[in-house]
Coordinates of C-alpha atoms in Angstrom, one line a residue:
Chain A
X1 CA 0.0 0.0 0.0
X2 CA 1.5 3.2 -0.7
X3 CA 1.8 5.8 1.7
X4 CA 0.7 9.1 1.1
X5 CA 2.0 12.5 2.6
X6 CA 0.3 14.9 3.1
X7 CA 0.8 18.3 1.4
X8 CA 2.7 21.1 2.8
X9 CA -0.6 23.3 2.4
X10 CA -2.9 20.9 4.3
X11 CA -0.4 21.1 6.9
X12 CA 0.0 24.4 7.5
X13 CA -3.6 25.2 7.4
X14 CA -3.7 22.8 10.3
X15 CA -1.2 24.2 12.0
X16 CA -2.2 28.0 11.4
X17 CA -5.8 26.9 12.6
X18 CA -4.5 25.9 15.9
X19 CA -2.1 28.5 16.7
X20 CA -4.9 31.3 16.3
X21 CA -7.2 30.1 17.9
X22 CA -4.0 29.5 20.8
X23 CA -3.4 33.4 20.2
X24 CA -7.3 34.2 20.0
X25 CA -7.7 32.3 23.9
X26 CA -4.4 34.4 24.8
X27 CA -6.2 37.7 23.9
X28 CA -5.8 39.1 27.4
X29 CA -1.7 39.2 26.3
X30 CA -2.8 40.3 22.9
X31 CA -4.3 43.4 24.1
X32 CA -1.3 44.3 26.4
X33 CA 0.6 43.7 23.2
X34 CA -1.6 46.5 21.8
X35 CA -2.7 48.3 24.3
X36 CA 0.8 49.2 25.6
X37 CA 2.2 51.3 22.5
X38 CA -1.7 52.8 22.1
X39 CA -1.4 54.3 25.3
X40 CA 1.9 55.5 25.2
X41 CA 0.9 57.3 22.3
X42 CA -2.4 58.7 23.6
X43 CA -0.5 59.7 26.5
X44 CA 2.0 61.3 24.7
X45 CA 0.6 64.9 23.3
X46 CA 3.5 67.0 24.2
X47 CA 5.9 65.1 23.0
X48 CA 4.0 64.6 19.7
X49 CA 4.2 68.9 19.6
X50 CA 8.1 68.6 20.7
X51 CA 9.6 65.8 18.4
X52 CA 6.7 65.2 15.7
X53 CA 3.7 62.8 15.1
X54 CA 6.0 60.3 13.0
X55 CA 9.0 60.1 15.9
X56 CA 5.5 59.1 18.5
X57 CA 4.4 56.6 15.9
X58 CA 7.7 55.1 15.6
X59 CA 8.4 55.0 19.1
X60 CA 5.2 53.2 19.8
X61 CA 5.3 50.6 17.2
X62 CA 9.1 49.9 18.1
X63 CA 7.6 48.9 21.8
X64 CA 5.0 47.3 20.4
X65 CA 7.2 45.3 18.2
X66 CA 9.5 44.6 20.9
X67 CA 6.5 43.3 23.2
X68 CA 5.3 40.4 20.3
X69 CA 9.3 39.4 19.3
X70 CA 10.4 39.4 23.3
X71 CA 7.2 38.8 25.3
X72 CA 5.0 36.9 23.0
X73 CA 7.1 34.6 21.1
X74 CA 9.5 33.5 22.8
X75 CA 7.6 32.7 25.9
X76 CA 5.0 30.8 24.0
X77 CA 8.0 28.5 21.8
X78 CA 9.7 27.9 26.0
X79 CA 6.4 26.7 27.3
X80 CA 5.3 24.3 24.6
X81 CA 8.9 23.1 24.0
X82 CA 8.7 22.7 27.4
X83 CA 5.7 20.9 27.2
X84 CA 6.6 18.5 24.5
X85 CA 4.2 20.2 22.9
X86 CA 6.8 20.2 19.7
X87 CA 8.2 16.6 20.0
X88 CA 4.5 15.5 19.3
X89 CA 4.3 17.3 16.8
X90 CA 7.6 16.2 14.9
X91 CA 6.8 12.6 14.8
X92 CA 3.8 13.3 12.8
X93 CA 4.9 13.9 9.3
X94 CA 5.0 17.8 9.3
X95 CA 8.5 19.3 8.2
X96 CA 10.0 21.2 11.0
X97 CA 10.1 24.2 9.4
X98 CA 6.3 24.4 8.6
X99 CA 5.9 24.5 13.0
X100 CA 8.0 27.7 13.3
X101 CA 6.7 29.3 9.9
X102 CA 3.0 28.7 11.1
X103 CA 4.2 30.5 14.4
X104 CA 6.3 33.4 12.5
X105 CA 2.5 34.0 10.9
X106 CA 0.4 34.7 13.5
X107 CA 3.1 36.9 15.2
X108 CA 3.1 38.7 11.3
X109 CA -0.6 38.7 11.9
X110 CA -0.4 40.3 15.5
X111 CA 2.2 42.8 14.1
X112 CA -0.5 44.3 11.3
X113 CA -3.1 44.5 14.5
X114 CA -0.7 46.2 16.7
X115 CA 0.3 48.7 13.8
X116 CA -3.3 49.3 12.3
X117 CA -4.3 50.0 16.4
X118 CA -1.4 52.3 16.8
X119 CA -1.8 54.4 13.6
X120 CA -5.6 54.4 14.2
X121 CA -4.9 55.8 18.0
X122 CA -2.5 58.4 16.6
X123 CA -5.3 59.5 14.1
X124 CA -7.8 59.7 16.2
X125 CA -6.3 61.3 19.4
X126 CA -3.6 62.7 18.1
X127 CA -4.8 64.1 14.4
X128 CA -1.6 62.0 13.1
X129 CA -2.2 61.6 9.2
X130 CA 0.6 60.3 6.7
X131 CA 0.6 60.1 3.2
X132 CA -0.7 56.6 1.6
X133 CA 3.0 55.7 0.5
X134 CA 4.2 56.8 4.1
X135 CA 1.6 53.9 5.2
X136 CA 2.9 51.1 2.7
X137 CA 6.1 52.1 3.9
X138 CA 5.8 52.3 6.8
X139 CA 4.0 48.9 7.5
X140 CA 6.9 47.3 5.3
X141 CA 9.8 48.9 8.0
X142 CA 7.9 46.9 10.8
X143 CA 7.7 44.0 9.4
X144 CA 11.8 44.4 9.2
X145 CA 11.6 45.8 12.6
X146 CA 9.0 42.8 13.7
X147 CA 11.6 40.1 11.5
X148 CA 14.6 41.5 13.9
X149 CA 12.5 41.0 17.2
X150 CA 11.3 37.7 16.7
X151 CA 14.9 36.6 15.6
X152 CA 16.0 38.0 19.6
X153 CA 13.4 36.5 20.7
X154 CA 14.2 33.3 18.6
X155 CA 17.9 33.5 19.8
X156 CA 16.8 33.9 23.9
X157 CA 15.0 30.5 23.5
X158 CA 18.2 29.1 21.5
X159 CA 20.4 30.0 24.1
X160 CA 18.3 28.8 27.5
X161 CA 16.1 26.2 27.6
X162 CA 14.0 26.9 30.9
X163 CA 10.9 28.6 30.4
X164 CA 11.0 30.6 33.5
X165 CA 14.7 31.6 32.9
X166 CA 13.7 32.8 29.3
X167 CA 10.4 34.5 30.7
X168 CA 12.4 36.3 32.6
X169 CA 15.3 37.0 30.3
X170 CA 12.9 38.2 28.5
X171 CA 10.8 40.7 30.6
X172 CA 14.5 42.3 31.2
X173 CA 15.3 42.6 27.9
X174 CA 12.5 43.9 27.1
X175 CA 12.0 46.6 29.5
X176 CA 15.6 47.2 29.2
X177 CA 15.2 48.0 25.1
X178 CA 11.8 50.2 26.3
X179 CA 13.9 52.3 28.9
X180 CA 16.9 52.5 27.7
X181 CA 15.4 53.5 23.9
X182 CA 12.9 56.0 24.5
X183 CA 15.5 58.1 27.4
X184 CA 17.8 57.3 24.1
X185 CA 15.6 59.2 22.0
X186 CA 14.6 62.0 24.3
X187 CA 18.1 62.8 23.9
X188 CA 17.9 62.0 28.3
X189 CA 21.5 60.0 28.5
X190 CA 23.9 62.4 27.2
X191 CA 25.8 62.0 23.4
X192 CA 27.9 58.8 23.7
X193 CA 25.0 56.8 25.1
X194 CA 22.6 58.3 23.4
X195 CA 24.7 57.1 20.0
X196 CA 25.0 53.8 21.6
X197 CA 21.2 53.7 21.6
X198 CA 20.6 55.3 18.0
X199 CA 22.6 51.7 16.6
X200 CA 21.2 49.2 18.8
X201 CA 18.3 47.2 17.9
X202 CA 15.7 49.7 19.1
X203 CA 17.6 53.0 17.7
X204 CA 18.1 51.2 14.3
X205 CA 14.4 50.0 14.2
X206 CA 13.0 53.5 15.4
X207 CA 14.9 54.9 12.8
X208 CA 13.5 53.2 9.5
X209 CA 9.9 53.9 10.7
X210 CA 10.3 57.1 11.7
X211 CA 11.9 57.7 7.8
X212 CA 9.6 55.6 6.6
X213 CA 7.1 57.9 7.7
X214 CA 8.6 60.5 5.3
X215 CA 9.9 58.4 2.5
X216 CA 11.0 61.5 0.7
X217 CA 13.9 62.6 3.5
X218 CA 14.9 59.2 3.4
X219 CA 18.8 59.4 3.5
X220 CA 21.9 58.0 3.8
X221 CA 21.3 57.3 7.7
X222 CA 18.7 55.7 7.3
X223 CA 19.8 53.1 4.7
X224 CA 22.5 52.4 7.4
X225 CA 19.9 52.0 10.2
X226 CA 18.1 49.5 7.3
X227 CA 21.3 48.0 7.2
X228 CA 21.9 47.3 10.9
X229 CA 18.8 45.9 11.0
X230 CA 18.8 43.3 8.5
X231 CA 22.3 42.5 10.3
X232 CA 21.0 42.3 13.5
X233 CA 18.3 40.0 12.4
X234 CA 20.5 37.8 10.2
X235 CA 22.8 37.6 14.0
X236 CA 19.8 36.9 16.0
X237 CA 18.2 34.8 13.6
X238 CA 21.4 32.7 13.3
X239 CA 22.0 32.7 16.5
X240 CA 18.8 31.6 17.2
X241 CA 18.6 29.0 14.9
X242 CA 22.1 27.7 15.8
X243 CA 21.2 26.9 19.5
X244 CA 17.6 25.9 19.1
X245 CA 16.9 22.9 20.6
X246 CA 13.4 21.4 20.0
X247 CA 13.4 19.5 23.6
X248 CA 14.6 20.7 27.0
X249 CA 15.8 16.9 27.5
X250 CA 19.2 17.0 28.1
Chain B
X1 CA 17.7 -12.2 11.7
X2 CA 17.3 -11.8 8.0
X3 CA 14.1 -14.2 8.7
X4 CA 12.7 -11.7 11.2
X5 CA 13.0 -8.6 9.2
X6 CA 11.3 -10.1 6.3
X7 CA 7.8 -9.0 6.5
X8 CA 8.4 -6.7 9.7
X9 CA 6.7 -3.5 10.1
X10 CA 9.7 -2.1 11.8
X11 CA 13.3 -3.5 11.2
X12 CA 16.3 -2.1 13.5
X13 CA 19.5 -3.2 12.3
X14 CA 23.0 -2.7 14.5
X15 CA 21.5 0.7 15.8
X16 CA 24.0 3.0 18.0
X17 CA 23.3 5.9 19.8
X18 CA 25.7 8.4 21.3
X19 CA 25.3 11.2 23.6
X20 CA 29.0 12.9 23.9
X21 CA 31.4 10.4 25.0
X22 CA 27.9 8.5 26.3
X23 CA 27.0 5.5 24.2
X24 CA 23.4 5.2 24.8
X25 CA 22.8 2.6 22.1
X26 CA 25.1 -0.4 21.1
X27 CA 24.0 -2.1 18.3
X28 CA 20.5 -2.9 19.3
X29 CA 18.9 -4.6 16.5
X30 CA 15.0 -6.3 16.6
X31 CA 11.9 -6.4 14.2
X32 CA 8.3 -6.0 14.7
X33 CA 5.2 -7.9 12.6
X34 CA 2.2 -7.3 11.1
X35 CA -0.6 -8.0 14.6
X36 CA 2.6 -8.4 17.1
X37 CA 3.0 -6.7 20.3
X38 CA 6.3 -6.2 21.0
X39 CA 7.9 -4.6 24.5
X40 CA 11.0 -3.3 25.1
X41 CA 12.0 -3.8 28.9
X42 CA 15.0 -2.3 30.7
X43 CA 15.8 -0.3 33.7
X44 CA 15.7 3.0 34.1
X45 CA 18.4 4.5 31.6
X46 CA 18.6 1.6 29.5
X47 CA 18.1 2.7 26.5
X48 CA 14.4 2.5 25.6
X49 CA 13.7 6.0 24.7
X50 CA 16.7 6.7 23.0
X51 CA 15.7 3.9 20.6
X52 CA 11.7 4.9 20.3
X53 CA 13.2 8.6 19.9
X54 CA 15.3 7.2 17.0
X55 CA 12.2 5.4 15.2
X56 CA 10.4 8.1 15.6
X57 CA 12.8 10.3 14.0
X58 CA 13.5 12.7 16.9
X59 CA 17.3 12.1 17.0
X60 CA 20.0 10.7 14.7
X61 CA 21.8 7.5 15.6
X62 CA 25.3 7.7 15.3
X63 CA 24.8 4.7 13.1
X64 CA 22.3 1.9 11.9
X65 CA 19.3 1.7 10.3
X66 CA 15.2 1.6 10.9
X67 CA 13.3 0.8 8.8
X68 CA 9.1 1.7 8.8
X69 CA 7.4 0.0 6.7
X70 CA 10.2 -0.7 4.5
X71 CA 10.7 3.3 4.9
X72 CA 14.4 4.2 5.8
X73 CA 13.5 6.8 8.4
X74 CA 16.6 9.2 7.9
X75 CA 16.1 8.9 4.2
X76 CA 12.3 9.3 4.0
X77 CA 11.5 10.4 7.7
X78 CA 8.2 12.1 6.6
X79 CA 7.1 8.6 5.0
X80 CA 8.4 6.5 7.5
X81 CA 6.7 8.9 10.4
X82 CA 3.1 8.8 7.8
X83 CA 3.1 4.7 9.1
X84 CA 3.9 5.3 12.9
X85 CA 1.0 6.3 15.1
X86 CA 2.8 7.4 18.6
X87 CA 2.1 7.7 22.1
X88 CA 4.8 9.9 23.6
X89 CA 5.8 9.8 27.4
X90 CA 5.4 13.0 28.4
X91 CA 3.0 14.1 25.4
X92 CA 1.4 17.6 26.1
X93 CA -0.9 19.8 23.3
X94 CA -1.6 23.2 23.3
X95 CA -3.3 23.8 26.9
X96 CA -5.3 26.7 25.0
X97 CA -7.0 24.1 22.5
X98 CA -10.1 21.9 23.2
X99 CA -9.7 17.9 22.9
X100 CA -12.1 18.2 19.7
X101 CA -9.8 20.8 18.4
X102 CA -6.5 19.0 19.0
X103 CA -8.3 16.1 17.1
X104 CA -9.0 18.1 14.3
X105 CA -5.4 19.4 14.2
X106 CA -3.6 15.7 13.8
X107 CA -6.5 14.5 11.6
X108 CA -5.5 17.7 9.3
X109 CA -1.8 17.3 9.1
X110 CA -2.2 13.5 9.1
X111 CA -4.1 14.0 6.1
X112 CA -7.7 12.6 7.5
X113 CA -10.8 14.5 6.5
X114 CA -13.2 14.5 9.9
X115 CA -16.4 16.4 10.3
X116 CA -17.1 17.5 13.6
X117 CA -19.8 14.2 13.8
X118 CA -16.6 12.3 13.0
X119 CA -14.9 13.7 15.8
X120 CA -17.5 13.4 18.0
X121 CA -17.9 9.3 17.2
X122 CA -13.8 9.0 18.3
X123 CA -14.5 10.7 21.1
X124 CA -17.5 8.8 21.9
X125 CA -15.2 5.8 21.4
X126 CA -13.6 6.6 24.3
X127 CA -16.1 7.6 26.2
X128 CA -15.2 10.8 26.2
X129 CA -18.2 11.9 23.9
X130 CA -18.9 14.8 26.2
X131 CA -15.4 16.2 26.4
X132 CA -15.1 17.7 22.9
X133 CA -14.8 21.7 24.1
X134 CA -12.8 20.3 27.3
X135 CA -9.6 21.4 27.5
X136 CA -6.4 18.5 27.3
X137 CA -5.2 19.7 30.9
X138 CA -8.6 19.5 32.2
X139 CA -8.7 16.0 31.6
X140 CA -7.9 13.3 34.2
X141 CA -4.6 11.3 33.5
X142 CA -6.3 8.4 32.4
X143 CA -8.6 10.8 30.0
X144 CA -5.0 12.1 28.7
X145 CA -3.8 9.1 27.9
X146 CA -7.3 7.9 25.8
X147 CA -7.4 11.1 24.4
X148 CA -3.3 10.9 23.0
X149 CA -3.5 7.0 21.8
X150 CA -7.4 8.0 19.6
X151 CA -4.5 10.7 18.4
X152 CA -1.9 8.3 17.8
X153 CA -4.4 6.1 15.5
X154 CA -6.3 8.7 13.6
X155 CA -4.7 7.7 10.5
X156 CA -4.7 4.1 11.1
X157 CA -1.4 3.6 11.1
X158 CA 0.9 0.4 10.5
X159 CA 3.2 0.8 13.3
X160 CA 2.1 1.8 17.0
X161 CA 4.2 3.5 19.5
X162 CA 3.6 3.3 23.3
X163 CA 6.2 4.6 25.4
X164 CA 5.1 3.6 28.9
X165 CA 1.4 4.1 28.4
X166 CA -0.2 2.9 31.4
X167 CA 2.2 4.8 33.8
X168 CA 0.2 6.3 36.7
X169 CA -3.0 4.6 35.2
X170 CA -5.8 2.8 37.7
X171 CA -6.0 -1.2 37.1
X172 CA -9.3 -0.4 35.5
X173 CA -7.7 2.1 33.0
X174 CA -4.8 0.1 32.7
X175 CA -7.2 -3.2 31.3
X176 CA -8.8 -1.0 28.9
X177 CA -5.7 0.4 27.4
X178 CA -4.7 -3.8 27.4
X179 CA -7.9 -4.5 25.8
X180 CA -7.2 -2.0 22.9
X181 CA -3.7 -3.1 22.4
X182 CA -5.4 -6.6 21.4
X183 CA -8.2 -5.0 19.2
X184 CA -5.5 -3.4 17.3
X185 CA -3.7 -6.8 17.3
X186 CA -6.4 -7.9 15.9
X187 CA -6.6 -5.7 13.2
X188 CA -3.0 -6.8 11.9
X189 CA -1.0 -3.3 13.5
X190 CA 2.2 -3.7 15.1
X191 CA 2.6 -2.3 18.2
X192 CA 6.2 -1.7 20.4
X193 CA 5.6 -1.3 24.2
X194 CA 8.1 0.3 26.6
X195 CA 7.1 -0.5 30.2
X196 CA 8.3 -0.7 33.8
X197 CA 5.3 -3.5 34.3
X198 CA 6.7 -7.0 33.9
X199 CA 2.9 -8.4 34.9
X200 CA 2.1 -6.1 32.1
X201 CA 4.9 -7.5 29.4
X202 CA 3.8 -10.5 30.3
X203 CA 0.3 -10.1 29.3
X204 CA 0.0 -8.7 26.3
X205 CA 3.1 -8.8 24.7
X206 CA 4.1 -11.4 22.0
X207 CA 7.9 -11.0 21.8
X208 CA 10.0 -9.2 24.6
X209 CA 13.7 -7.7 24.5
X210 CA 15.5 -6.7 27.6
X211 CA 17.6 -3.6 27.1
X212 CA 20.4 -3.0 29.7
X213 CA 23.1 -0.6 29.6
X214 CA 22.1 0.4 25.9
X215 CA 22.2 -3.7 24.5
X216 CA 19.6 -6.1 24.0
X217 CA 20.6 -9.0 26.6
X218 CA 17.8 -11.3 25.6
X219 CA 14.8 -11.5 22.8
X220 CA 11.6 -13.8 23.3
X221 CA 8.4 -15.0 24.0
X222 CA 8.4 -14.2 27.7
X223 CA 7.4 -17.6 29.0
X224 CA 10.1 -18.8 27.3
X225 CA 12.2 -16.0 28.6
X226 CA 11.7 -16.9 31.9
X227 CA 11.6 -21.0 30.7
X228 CA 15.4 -20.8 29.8
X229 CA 16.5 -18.6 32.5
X230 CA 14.9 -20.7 35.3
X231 CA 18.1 -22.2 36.4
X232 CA 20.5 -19.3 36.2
X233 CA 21.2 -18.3 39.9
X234 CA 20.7 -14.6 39.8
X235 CA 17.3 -15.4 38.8
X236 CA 16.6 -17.9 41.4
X237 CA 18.5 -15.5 44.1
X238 CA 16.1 -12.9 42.7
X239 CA 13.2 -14.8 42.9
X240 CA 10.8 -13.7 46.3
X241 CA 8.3 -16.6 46.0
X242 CA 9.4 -19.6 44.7
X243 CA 7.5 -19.7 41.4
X244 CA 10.0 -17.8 38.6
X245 CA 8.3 -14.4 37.4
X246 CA 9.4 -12.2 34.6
X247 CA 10.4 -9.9 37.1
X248 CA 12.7 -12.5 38.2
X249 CA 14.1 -12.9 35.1
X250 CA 14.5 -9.0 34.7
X251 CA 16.2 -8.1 38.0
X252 CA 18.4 -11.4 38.0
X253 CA 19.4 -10.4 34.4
X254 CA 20.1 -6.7 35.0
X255 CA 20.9 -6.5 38.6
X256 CA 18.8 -5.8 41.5
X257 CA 21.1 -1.9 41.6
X258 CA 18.4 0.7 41.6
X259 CA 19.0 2.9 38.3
X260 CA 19.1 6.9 38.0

């Protein structure tokens, strides 16, 4: 009898299924994935009149993003690999890489909420209008931006196993990013640091939205910052990748 | 041994296993048939996982070879693993999704069309008719493990895999789980057992191997397991009633040292 496999599509609509409606009964994390940059904005009104509507917007969606790479994803790939929630998975006949690229989707997917919320929010509250292309453009930068997060948060749960230790790793990280990069940006930790900040991960990531939000200044900095970032998620990623075990076993 | 793997469902030839400068596996090599129940037996660190993990494709031997239905798993793994229906130790689904939903996920990338009546009859099969929009950890353990062997045979597979399935499971429980072992017996599936349960091995299993310290010290039907080694004095010294058990056999065999 021959054995038949089955297709790559069939398994993947399986698999996207099930981790959406996973994300869907997480919603209460969902909305403080969302709600987080959304209120930072609202609450943000003078500096919107100090720095500009598109350095607020960018500063919000780089949290946001930050919060689904560092938060979201990598504490949900500890726990089930913790759970063996994987290894059942790999002895049915599903290709590794169709588990982590169903994942990768509905973290894309939260992404586009998280940005539509926030650009709505700085719309509504805070009369923040861009130009269609400055949209298109700017929803491409996250997605760069979103692509370098989940490879950190890809290379945290490469490089330790236990779920609690990456949890935590990650919460640090992540608040460390938040603090760190918006004192950055207010110009609060004096030149050197505040370089330091403008080339790390959040700097480089707040950067190509922020000039995505006015694609025609675009310059030469901000083809670096593009750079960086496609080099820090190519590092991370790698990293990440690397180190990944699919079992805590040891 | 050529006669055994002719015909087998599963054929593991001269299979080794490393782990660092730890050889987990030395050359194990055994077959399973068409409506045979086979066990593997061994203490704890034996060697029984590490071969199940290697069948099932989850780590690569430093040599040998399986074979799944005349599949070579490390050359077609996703063919090889379309024919094995498995029952992990320690296996966990998403806590978020519902039993009827899990079902619906393994019948989709196990290419099985269900409708949710379907679903509903393999739960009822179980008895767990009423469970459908229950969540897996809600479950009781013995539910769990009904709930992951109707997972393991959705797609009717050729080759069953139950790594120490009735662990923790009530005598009552434990019966039933027996009981379905045969049915599928019946219906011409080969099934490998890992257990700690000699009473277990000894009833329901065709064909036995003990596994010690990563080699196969003996292969059998276990009456005549224990038949042959009923005069080799670690067995009688092990023996705590007179009348020559399996477990005799087992602990005289592969020492009466209590295993990490």
């Amino acid at each position: 009898m021959e054995t038949i496999i089955p297709s790559t599509s069939k398994v993947l609509s399986s698999l996207l299924r099930a981790d959406f409606t996973t994300q869907w009964r997480n919603r209460r994390a969902v909305i403080m994935v969302i709600l987080v940059p959304v209120i930072i904005l609202i609450s943000w009104k003078g500096l919107i009149e100090k720095f500009g509507g598109a350095f607020a917007l960018s500063n919000c969606i780089t949290v946001g993003l930050t919060a689904i790479g560092l938060m979201g994803y990598s504490n949900s790939v500890a726990r089930d690999r913790d759970k063996g929630v994987f290894q059942r998975l790999r002895v049915a006949p599903v290709p590794s890489w169709s588990i982590m690229t169903s994942r990768l989707i509905v973290q894309l997917a939260l992404i586009v909420i998280m940005i539509l919320a926030v650009f709505f929010a700085g719309y509504k509250y805070d009369h923040i209008s861009l130009g269609r292309s400055a949209y298109i453009m700017s929803i491409l930068a996250s997605f760069i931006g979103g692509a370098m997060y989940l490879g950190l948060g890809q290379a945290i749960v490469g490089m330790i196993t236990n779920p609690e230790t990456v949890s935590s790793t990650s919460r640090l990280v992540y608040f460390f990013f938040i603090m760190i990069g918006l004192f950055g940006a207010f110009g609060a930790l004096g030149e050197t640091l505040g370089q330091i900040v403008r080339w790390s991960p959040y700097g480089v990531v707040a950067h190509i939205l922020s000039s995505s939000m006015h694609p025609e200044s675009w310059d030469g900095e901000a083809t670096k910052a593009l750079a960086l970032a496609f080099a820090y998620t190519a590092l991370f990623s790698t990293l990440g990748i690397r180190w990944f075990k699919w079992n805590t076993a040891k | 041994m050529d006669n055994l793997i002719q015909g087998a469902i599963l054929a593991v030839e001269d299979l080794n296993i490393r782990y660092g400068n730890i050889q987990a596996v030395r050359g194990v090599s055994f077959s399973v048939h068409p409506g045979e129940i086979f066990g593997l037996l061994g203490p704890n660190g034996a060697g029984k996982t590490s071969t199940l993990s290697a069948i099932e494709g989850l780590l690569k031997p430093e040599s040998g070879k399986i074979r799944v239905s005349g599949y070579d798993i490390r050359e077609k793994p996703l063919h090889a693993r379309a024919n094995i229906g498995v029952q992990l130790q320690s296996t966990s689904f998403q806590p978020e999704l519902h039993v009827g939903e899990i079902i619906r996920l393994y019948a989709g990338i196990y290419n099985v069309s269900m409708s949710n009546e379907q679903i509903g009859e393999v739960l009822a099969s179980i008895n767990l008719a009423d469970s459908s929009t229950k969540k897996f950890g809600q479950l009781s353990g013995g539910q769990q493990q009904r709930v992951s062997l109707a997972i393991a045979l959705i797609h009717t597979p050729r080759l069953v895999l139950l790594d120490e399935p009735t662990s923790g499971l009530d005598p009552q429980s434990r019966r039933k789980l027996w009981e379905r072992m045969e049915k599928l017996r019946e219906k011409g599936r080969g099934i490998i057992l890992t257990t700690h349960s000699m009473e277990e091995a000894e009833s329901v299993c065709d064909r036995i191997a003990i596994i010690d310290q990563g080699k196969i010290i003996v292969t059998g039907i276990p009456q005549e397991i224990i038949d042959n080694n009923r005069n080799n004095a670690e067995v009688i010294r092990a023996s705590r009633k007179g009348k020559i058990t399996l477990e005799d056999v087992f602990i005289g065999l592969t020492g009466d040292a209590v295993r990490a």
